[in-house]
């Protein structure tokens, strides 16, 4: 049995709204909440036993202060949704660190505490993470990476001298469907046609993203020019080691040019994707806006890591790169996220593909 969603017309196999429309409607309701209603909704999350789904929406869409939510979550030892600890009080943070510094903490709990504290950040957390790198506890033997790698989950990392480097932009603009005319004028475009074919599979190359950092909305990126990052959509799911070199005049090249995909039967299969109308939204959203399956595409902010959080080191200078953009499934056609990181100094980008 098939039905149509009464709101968007999408074909579904049940009565009522499709999942996408239900999510969109709920998000519109949250965005429309007054200050008093938002406070009441936050209190409701706590009183209902800490509803993680609603907590996520309130953080993503309204950027709420999470001090009280963090307190409630810690009392229940809920460590599954780490961003709730971003505004944790000093007392809660100290209690979490005290547990982390114990030798008898089990490795799974230590892993979760590291992620949650990474989102909290700050000098107290940095001091604890440095202590754990210099004097690892017993549980470290069962984990794969050191605390400075976990710190990337919270959008930062640090070197041996304790110098902190930001690995996400703390400002975010969604990239949404608009009219063809609005897309033409947008300082950000996704999946646009470009010259060349993949040297491995023969698929027509595209610009995964075109971005003009001189636009007032994008000044926070610190990119004083236009970038256009080439990619092969056929190879993205297979190529984990490729980078893209670019300049600020719209030139780029894929390096190294290698491919693990089979030769494309239809090299121009990407042409339909380039006819999209994605454009930069007029207003920013909170930094955690991209942090969900439901988000889609965005410039800046915390990307949604489907697998592990991976911040690449620049192949030229060796410094950690910073997350520039997230491309959702509507843009590229895969049930996956494509995350783009850049080194602005060396003009190198990394393209990461993540799916379940």
Tab-separated table of C-alpha atoms in Angstrom:
chain	number	residue	atom	x	y	z
A	1	UNK	CA	0.000	0.000	0.000
A	2	UNK	CA	1.341	3.437	-0.910
A	3	UNK	CA	0.143	6.884	0.134
A	4	UNK	CA	1.213	10.449	-0.406
A	5	UNK	CA	2.334	12.760	2.352
A	6	UNK	CA	-0.459	15.372	2.498
A	7	UNK	CA	2.081	18.150	3.028
A	8	UNK	CA	4.806	17.518	0.443
A	9	UNK	CA	3.388	14.775	-1.771
A	10	UNK	CA	6.232	12.360	-1.093
A	11	UNK	CA	5.283	8.693	-1.591
A	12	UNK	CA	5.110	6.852	1.748
A	13	UNK	CA	3.818	3.482	2.945
A	14	UNK	CA	1.639	4.683	5.804
A	15	UNK	CA	-1.034	7.278	6.553
A	16	UNK	CA	-0.134	10.745	7.757
A	17	UNK	CA	2.848	13.043	7.309
A	18	UNK	CA	6.206	11.719	6.127
A	19	UNK	CA	9.083	11.737	8.624
A	20	UNK	CA	10.738	14.714	6.902
A	21	UNK	CA	7.627	16.894	7.154
A	22	UNK	CA	7.021	15.898	10.766
A	23	UNK	CA	10.567	16.950	11.600
A	24	UNK	CA	10.247	20.229	9.686
A	25	UNK	CA	6.972	21.071	11.432
A	26	UNK	CA	8.407	20.345	14.860
A	27	UNK	CA	11.456	22.490	14.119
A	28	UNK	CA	9.247	25.386	12.996
A	29	UNK	CA	7.357	25.148	16.289
A	30	UNK	CA	10.615	25.267	18.268
A	31	UNK	CA	11.873	28.247	16.267
A	32	UNK	CA	8.613	30.079	17.014
A	33	UNK	CA	8.795	29.617	20.789
A	34	UNK	CA	8.904	32.800	22.862
A	35	UNK	CA	11.518	33.224	25.586
A	36	UNK	CA	9.093	32.060	28.276
A	37	UNK	CA	7.931	29.114	26.181
A	38	UNK	CA	11.544	28.136	25.507
A	39	UNK	CA	12.341	28.153	29.237
A	40	UNK	CA	9.243	26.043	29.892
A	41	UNK	CA	10.226	23.586	27.176
A	42	UNK	CA	13.712	23.270	28.684
A	43	UNK	CA	12.214	22.592	32.114
A	44	UNK	CA	9.937	20.004	30.511
A	45	UNK	CA	12.956	18.190	29.080
A	46	UNK	CA	14.396	17.887	32.585
A	47	UNK	CA	11.155	16.850	34.259
A	48	UNK	CA	10.472	14.203	31.602
A	49	UNK	CA	13.602	12.288	32.510
A	50	UNK	CA	15.932	14.110	30.129
A	51	UNK	CA	14.518	13.767	26.609
A	52	UNK	CA	17.703	13.642	24.478
A	53	UNK	CA	15.896	14.172	21.167
A	54	UNK	CA	14.211	17.376	22.305
A	55	UNK	CA	17.400	18.486	24.047
A	56	UNK	CA	19.247	18.133	20.737
A	57	UNK	CA	16.637	20.230	18.919
A	58	UNK	CA	16.723	23.001	21.514
A	59	UNK	CA	20.522	23.209	21.309
A	60	UNK	CA	20.644	23.007	17.516
A	61	UNK	CA	17.815	25.387	16.741
A	62	UNK	CA	17.864	27.858	19.643
A	63	UNK	CA	21.376	27.598	21.034
A	64	UNK	CA	20.085	27.388	24.602
A	65	UNK	CA	22.336	27.582	27.636
A	66	UNK	CA	22.644	24.009	28.901
A	67	UNK	CA	23.862	24.505	32.474
A	68	UNK	CA	20.686	23.124	34.068
A	69	UNK	CA	20.340	20.394	31.440
A	70	UNK	CA	23.949	19.352	32.071
A	71	UNK	CA	23.285	19.163	35.808
A	72	UNK	CA	20.216	16.964	35.239
A	73	UNK	CA	22.065	14.787	32.724
A	74	UNK	CA	25.052	14.304	35.048
A	75	UNK	CA	22.833	13.369	37.990
A	76	UNK	CA	21.450	10.544	35.845
A	77	UNK	CA	24.916	9.810	34.393
A	78	UNK	CA	23.561	10.379	30.895
A	79	UNK	CA	26.639	10.661	28.695
A	80	UNK	CA	25.240	9.770	25.277
A	81	UNK	CA	24.542	13.285	23.973
A	82	UNK	CA	27.757	15.184	24.621
A	83	UNK	CA	26.729	18.725	23.521
A	84	UNK	CA	24.424	18.962	26.538
A	85	UNK	CA	27.585	19.518	28.599
A	86	UNK	CA	28.742	22.557	26.609
A	87	UNK	CA	27.676	24.940	29.399
A	88	UNK	CA	28.205	22.604	32.351
A	89	UNK	CA	28.942	24.429	35.614
A	90	UNK	CA	32.378	24.315	37.202
A	91	UNK	CA	31.060	21.971	39.897
A	92	UNK	CA	29.639	19.466	37.394
A	93	UNK	CA	32.779	19.751	35.272
A	94	UNK	CA	34.993	19.116	38.306
A	95	UNK	CA	32.994	16.022	39.248
A	96	UNK	CA	33.285	14.650	35.725
A	97	UNK	CA	37.029	15.292	35.670
A	98	UNK	CA	37.469	13.654	39.079
A	99	UNK	CA	35.866	10.476	37.771
A	100	UNK	CA	37.980	10.619	34.623
A	101	UNK	CA	41.199	10.948	36.632
A	102	UNK	CA	40.562	7.707	38.507
A	103	UNK	CA	42.420	4.557	37.481
A	104	UNK	CA	39.414	2.328	38.126
A	105	UNK	CA	37.041	4.149	35.753
A	106	UNK	CA	36.080	1.692	33.020
A	107	UNK	CA	37.219	2.493	29.484
A	108	UNK	CA	33.699	2.948	28.053
A	109	UNK	CA	32.821	5.528	30.701
A	110	UNK	CA	36.188	7.233	30.204
A	111	UNK	CA	35.539	7.428	26.472
A	112	UNK	CA	32.148	9.081	27.033
A	113	UNK	CA	33.512	11.466	29.643
A	114	UNK	CA	36.281	12.592	27.291
A	115	UNK	CA	33.755	13.397	24.560
A	116	UNK	CA	31.407	15.239	26.924
A	117	UNK	CA	34.230	17.255	28.475
A	118	UNK	CA	35.551	18.093	25.013
A	119	UNK	CA	32.269	19.876	24.310
A	120	UNK	CA	32.589	21.689	27.649
A	121	UNK	CA	36.124	22.858	26.833
A	122	UNK	CA	37.830	25.687	28.711
A	123	UNK	CA	40.979	25.951	30.812
A	124	UNK	CA	39.864	23.410	33.421
A	125	UNK	CA	39.260	20.738	30.800
A	126	UNK	CA	42.465	21.579	28.946
A	127	UNK	CA	44.458	21.188	32.178
A	128	UNK	CA	42.853	17.787	32.840
A	129	UNK	CA	43.413	16.567	29.269
A	130	UNK	CA	47.085	17.579	29.419
A	131	UNK	CA	47.460	15.771	32.732
A	132	UNK	CA	45.966	12.629	31.171
A	133	UNK	CA	48.348	12.815	28.215
A	134	UNK	CA	51.368	13.150	30.502
A	135	UNK	CA	50.144	10.603	33.066
A	136	UNK	CA	47.728	8.167	31.364
A	137	UNK	CA	45.324	6.275	33.598
A	138	UNK	CA	44.784	2.535	33.445
A	139	UNK	CA	41.722	2.841	31.194
A	140	UNK	CA	43.835	4.526	28.466
A	141	UNK	CA	45.186	1.093	27.447
A	142	UNK	CA	41.791	0.201	25.970
A	143	UNK	CA	41.280	3.434	24.013
A	144	UNK	CA	42.723	4.149	20.585
A	145	UNK	CA	43.676	7.833	20.817
A	146	UNK	CA	44.864	10.454	23.294
A	147	UNK	CA	42.776	13.286	24.818
A	148	UNK	CA	43.973	15.876	22.277
A	149	UNK	CA	42.195	13.822	19.598
A	150	UNK	CA	39.034	13.596	21.711
A	151	UNK	CA	39.135	17.387	22.055
A	152	UNK	CA	38.266	17.619	18.342
A	153	UNK	CA	34.783	16.399	19.246
A	154	UNK	CA	34.318	19.750	20.979
A	155	UNK	CA	35.779	21.745	18.105
A	156	UNK	CA	39.317	22.257	19.407
A	157	UNK	CA	42.587	20.474	19.988
A	158	UNK	CA	45.961	21.228	21.591
A	159	UNK	CA	49.646	20.539	21.046
A	160	UNK	CA	52.396	19.419	23.410
A	161	UNK	CA	52.809	22.973	24.706
A	162	UNK	CA	49.113	23.319	25.472
A	163	UNK	CA	48.452	25.686	22.572
A	164	UNK	CA	44.790	25.388	21.567
A	165	UNK	CA	43.654	25.304	17.930
A	166	UNK	CA	40.001	25.659	16.936
A	167	UNK	CA	38.800	22.948	14.540
A	168	UNK	CA	35.273	24.266	13.902
A	169	UNK	CA	33.882	27.711	13.195
A	170	UNK	CA	31.645	28.938	16.011
A	171	UNK	CA	29.254	30.526	13.539
A	172	UNK	CA	27.011	28.726	11.098
A	173	UNK	CA	24.844	29.450	8.052
A	174	UNK	CA	22.525	26.795	6.602
A	175	UNK	CA	22.551	26.164	2.860
A	176	UNK	CA	18.951	25.731	1.751
A	177	UNK	CA	16.821	25.394	-1.361
A	178	UNK	CA	15.830	28.751	-2.820
A	179	UNK	CA	14.851	30.012	-6.258
A	180	UNK	CA	17.157	29.686	-9.255
A	181	UNK	CA	17.611	33.462	-9.236
A	182	UNK	CA	18.569	33.509	-5.559
A	183	UNK	CA	20.997	30.670	-6.120
A	184	UNK	CA	22.663	32.583	-8.930
A	185	UNK	CA	23.343	35.509	-6.578
A	186	UNK	CA	24.347	33.351	-3.591
A	187	UNK	CA	27.927	33.502	-2.232
A	188	UNK	CA	27.682	29.744	-1.680
A	189	UNK	CA	26.722	27.168	-4.302
A	190	UNK	CA	26.796	23.382	-4.038
A	191	UNK	CA	27.525	20.748	-6.710
A	192	UNK	CA	28.151	22.998	-9.695
A	193	UNK	CA	29.489	22.018	-13.148
A	194	UNK	CA	33.195	22.380	-13.856
A	195	UNK	CA	35.731	21.269	-16.436
A	196	UNK	CA	37.405	17.891	-16.478
A	197	UNK	CA	36.696	14.229	-15.861
A	198	UNK	CA	37.991	11.909	-13.165
A	199	UNK	CA	41.275	10.298	-14.230
A	200	UNK	CA	40.196	7.083	-12.524
A	201	UNK	CA	36.546	6.417	-13.365
A	202	UNK	CA	35.851	8.958	-16.100
A	203	UNK	CA	32.942	10.685	-14.319
A	204	UNK	CA	32.433	14.377	-15.021
A	205	UNK	CA	33.950	16.398	-12.186
A	206	UNK	CA	31.915	18.923	-10.198
A	207	UNK	CA	32.693	21.717	-7.806
A	208	UNK	CA	31.497	20.302	-4.507
A	209	UNK	CA	31.227	23.831	-3.163
A	210	UNK	CA	31.776	27.333	-4.493
A	211	UNK	CA	32.223	29.956	-1.813
A	212	UNK	CA	32.996	33.669	-1.842
A	213	UNK	CA	34.502	34.492	1.534
A	214	UNK	CA	34.363	38.226	0.820
A	215	UNK	CA	30.589	38.199	1.346
A	216	UNK	CA	29.640	39.928	4.603
A	217	UNK	CA	27.912	36.811	5.946
A	218	UNK	CA	31.050	34.734	5.408
A	219	UNK	CA	33.703	37.082	6.804
A	220	UNK	CA	33.990	34.811	9.863
A	221	UNK	CA	35.667	32.179	7.653
A	222	UNK	CA	38.770	34.301	7.093
A	223	UNK	CA	38.842	33.441	3.368
A	224	UNK	CA	39.515	36.607	1.383
A	225	UNK	CA	38.487	35.392	-2.048
A	226	UNK	CA	36.506	32.823	-3.986
A	227	UNK	CA	37.166	29.100	-3.690
A	228	UNK	CA	35.723	26.297	-5.823
A	229	UNK	CA	36.649	22.802	-4.665
A	230	UNK	CA	36.626	20.084	-7.325
A	231	UNK	CA	35.586	16.529	-6.644
A	232	UNK	CA	34.454	13.296	-8.265
A	233	UNK	CA	31.118	12.256	-6.788
A	234	UNK	CA	31.643	8.711	-8.038
A	235	UNK	CA	34.889	8.340	-6.082
A	236	UNK	CA	34.062	10.207	-2.861
A	237	UNK	CA	32.837	7.106	-0.973
A	238	UNK	CA	36.099	5.270	-1.719
A	239	UNK	CA	38.842	7.883	-1.510
A	240	UNK	CA	39.926	8.513	2.084
A	241	UNK	CA	43.307	10.073	1.426
A	242	UNK	CA	42.703	12.682	-1.265
A	243	UNK	CA	43.095	16.421	-0.852
A	244	UNK	CA	42.149	19.400	-3.000
A	245	UNK	CA	44.498	22.292	-3.589
A	246	UNK	CA	42.905	25.651	-4.344
A	247	UNK	CA	43.562	29.357	-4.765
A	248	UNK	CA	41.346	32.343	-4.007
A	249	UNK	CA	40.387	32.886	-7.649
A	250	UNK	CA	38.250	29.774	-8.137
A	251	UNK	CA	40.955	27.317	-9.299
A	252	UNK	CA	41.413	23.882	-7.716
A	253	UNK	CA	42.845	20.439	-8.425
A	254	UNK	CA	42.440	17.039	-6.788
A	255	UNK	CA	45.644	15.522	-5.330
A	256	UNK	CA	46.608	12.804	-5.541
A	257	UNK	CA	44.405	11.840	-8.455
A	258	UNK	CA	43.508	8.271	-7.634
A	259	UNK	CA	40.282	6.345	-7.667
A	260	UNK	CA	38.900	3.184	-6.141
A	261	UNK	CA	35.545	3.295	-7.933
A	262	UNK	CA	34.731	1.300	-11.049
A	263	UNK	CA	34.592	3.037	-14.398
A	264	UNK	CA	31.342	4.976	-14.679
A	265	UNK	CA	28.811	3.613	-17.204
A	266	UNK	CA	27.394	7.126	-17.560
A	267	UNK	CA	30.122	9.749	-16.981
A	268	UNK	CA	27.535	12.541	-17.004
A	269	UNK	CA	25.283	11.069	-14.293
A	270	UNK	CA	26.169	14.012	-12.041
A	271	UNK	CA	24.707	16.594	-14.449
A	272	UNK	CA	21.244	16.394	-12.888
A	273	UNK	CA	22.673	17.132	-9.446
A	274	UNK	CA	24.242	20.363	-10.717
A	275	UNK	CA	20.788	21.745	-11.525
A	276	UNK	CA	20.005	22.267	-7.819
A	277	UNK	CA	18.912	25.579	-6.279
A	278	UNK	CA	20.863	25.476	-2.998
A	279	UNK	CA	21.858	28.906	-1.697
A	280	UNK	CA	23.171	30.442	1.517
A	281	UNK	CA	20.491	31.256	4.101
A	282	UNK	CA	19.970	34.903	4.989
A	283	UNK	CA	20.460	34.467	8.733
A	284	UNK	CA	22.878	32.432	10.868
A	285	UNK	CA	21.890	29.556	13.133
A	286	UNK	CA	23.501	28.333	16.382
A	287	UNK	CA	26.879	26.644	16.088
A	288	UNK	CA	25.383	23.181	16.717
A	289	UNK	CA	22.796	23.534	13.946
A	290	UNK	CA	24.508	20.995	11.606
A	291	UNK	CA	24.800	18.446	14.430
A	292	UNK	CA	21.983	16.155	13.251
A	293	UNK	CA	20.887	13.802	10.486
A	294	UNK	CA	18.057	16.248	9.806
A	295	UNK	CA	20.207	19.292	9.069
A	296	UNK	CA	21.340	18.871	5.478
A	297	UNK	CA	24.011	21.320	4.332
A	298	UNK	CA	25.673	24.202	6.156
A	299	UNK	CA	28.768	26.387	6.198
A	300	UNK	CA	30.525	26.563	9.565
A	301	UNK	CA	29.347	25.050	12.835
A	302	UNK	CA	29.706	21.540	14.250
A	303	UNK	CA	29.356	18.847	11.574
A	304	UNK	CA	27.419	15.681	12.272
A	305	UNK	CA	29.972	12.868	12.421
A	306	UNK	CA	28.177	9.680	11.437
A	307	UNK	CA	31.307	7.678	12.213
A	308	UNK	CA	34.319	8.969	14.141
A	309	UNK	CA	35.218	12.633	14.339
A	310	UNK	CA	38.178	13.028	11.977
A	311	UNK	CA	40.144	16.255	11.789
A	312	UNK	CA	42.855	15.914	9.176
A	313	UNK	CA	46.308	17.409	9.541
A	314	UNK	CA	47.327	19.640	6.650
A	315	UNK	CA	49.698	17.664	4.386
A	316	UNK	CA	51.868	20.777	3.993
A	317	UNK	CA	52.212	22.410	7.427
A	318	UNK	CA	51.006	19.515	9.596
A	319	UNK	CA	48.588	21.692	11.569
A	320	UNK	CA	44.988	20.593	12.253
A	321	UNK	CA	42.503	21.642	9.599
A	322	UNK	CA	39.189	23.358	10.350
A	323	UNK	CA	35.702	22.212	9.322
A	324	UNK	CA	34.422	24.482	6.559
A	325	UNK	CA	31.149	22.908	5.458
A	326	UNK	CA	28.838	19.932	5.618
A	327	UNK	CA	27.022	18.682	2.516
A	328	UNK	CA	23.897	16.668	3.251
A	329	UNK	CA	22.299	13.901	1.216
A	330	UNK	CA	19.990	16.288	-0.674
A	331	UNK	CA	23.033	17.896	-2.242
A	332	UNK	CA	25.041	14.885	-3.426
A	333	UNK	CA	22.532	12.037	-3.577
A	334	UNK	CA	24.181	9.663	-1.092
A	335	UNK	CA	22.699	8.598	2.241
A	336	UNK	CA	25.709	10.172	3.874
A	337	UNK	CA	27.407	13.400	4.942
A	338	UNK	CA	30.313	14.956	3.089
A	339	UNK	CA	32.439	17.125	5.380
A	340	UNK	CA	34.947	19.595	3.958
A	341	UNK	CA	37.932	20.785	5.998
A	342	UNK	CA	40.488	23.414	5.024
A	343	UNK	CA	43.892	24.780	5.892
A	344	UNK	CA	43.516	28.447	5.017
A	345	UNK	CA	47.246	29.168	5.179
A	346	UNK	CA	48.323	26.406	2.784
A	347	UNK	CA	45.118	26.504	0.685
A	348	UNK	CA	44.453	22.790	0.985
A	349	UNK	CA	41.079	21.099	1.556
A	350	UNK	CA	40.170	17.586	2.692
A	351	UNK	CA	36.907	15.935	1.685
A	352	UNK	CA	35.556	13.318	4.100
A	353	UNK	CA	32.676	10.968	3.337
A	354	UNK	CA	30.743	9.355	6.186
A	355	UNK	CA	27.804	6.986	6.100
A	356	UNK	CA	26.304	4.327	8.367
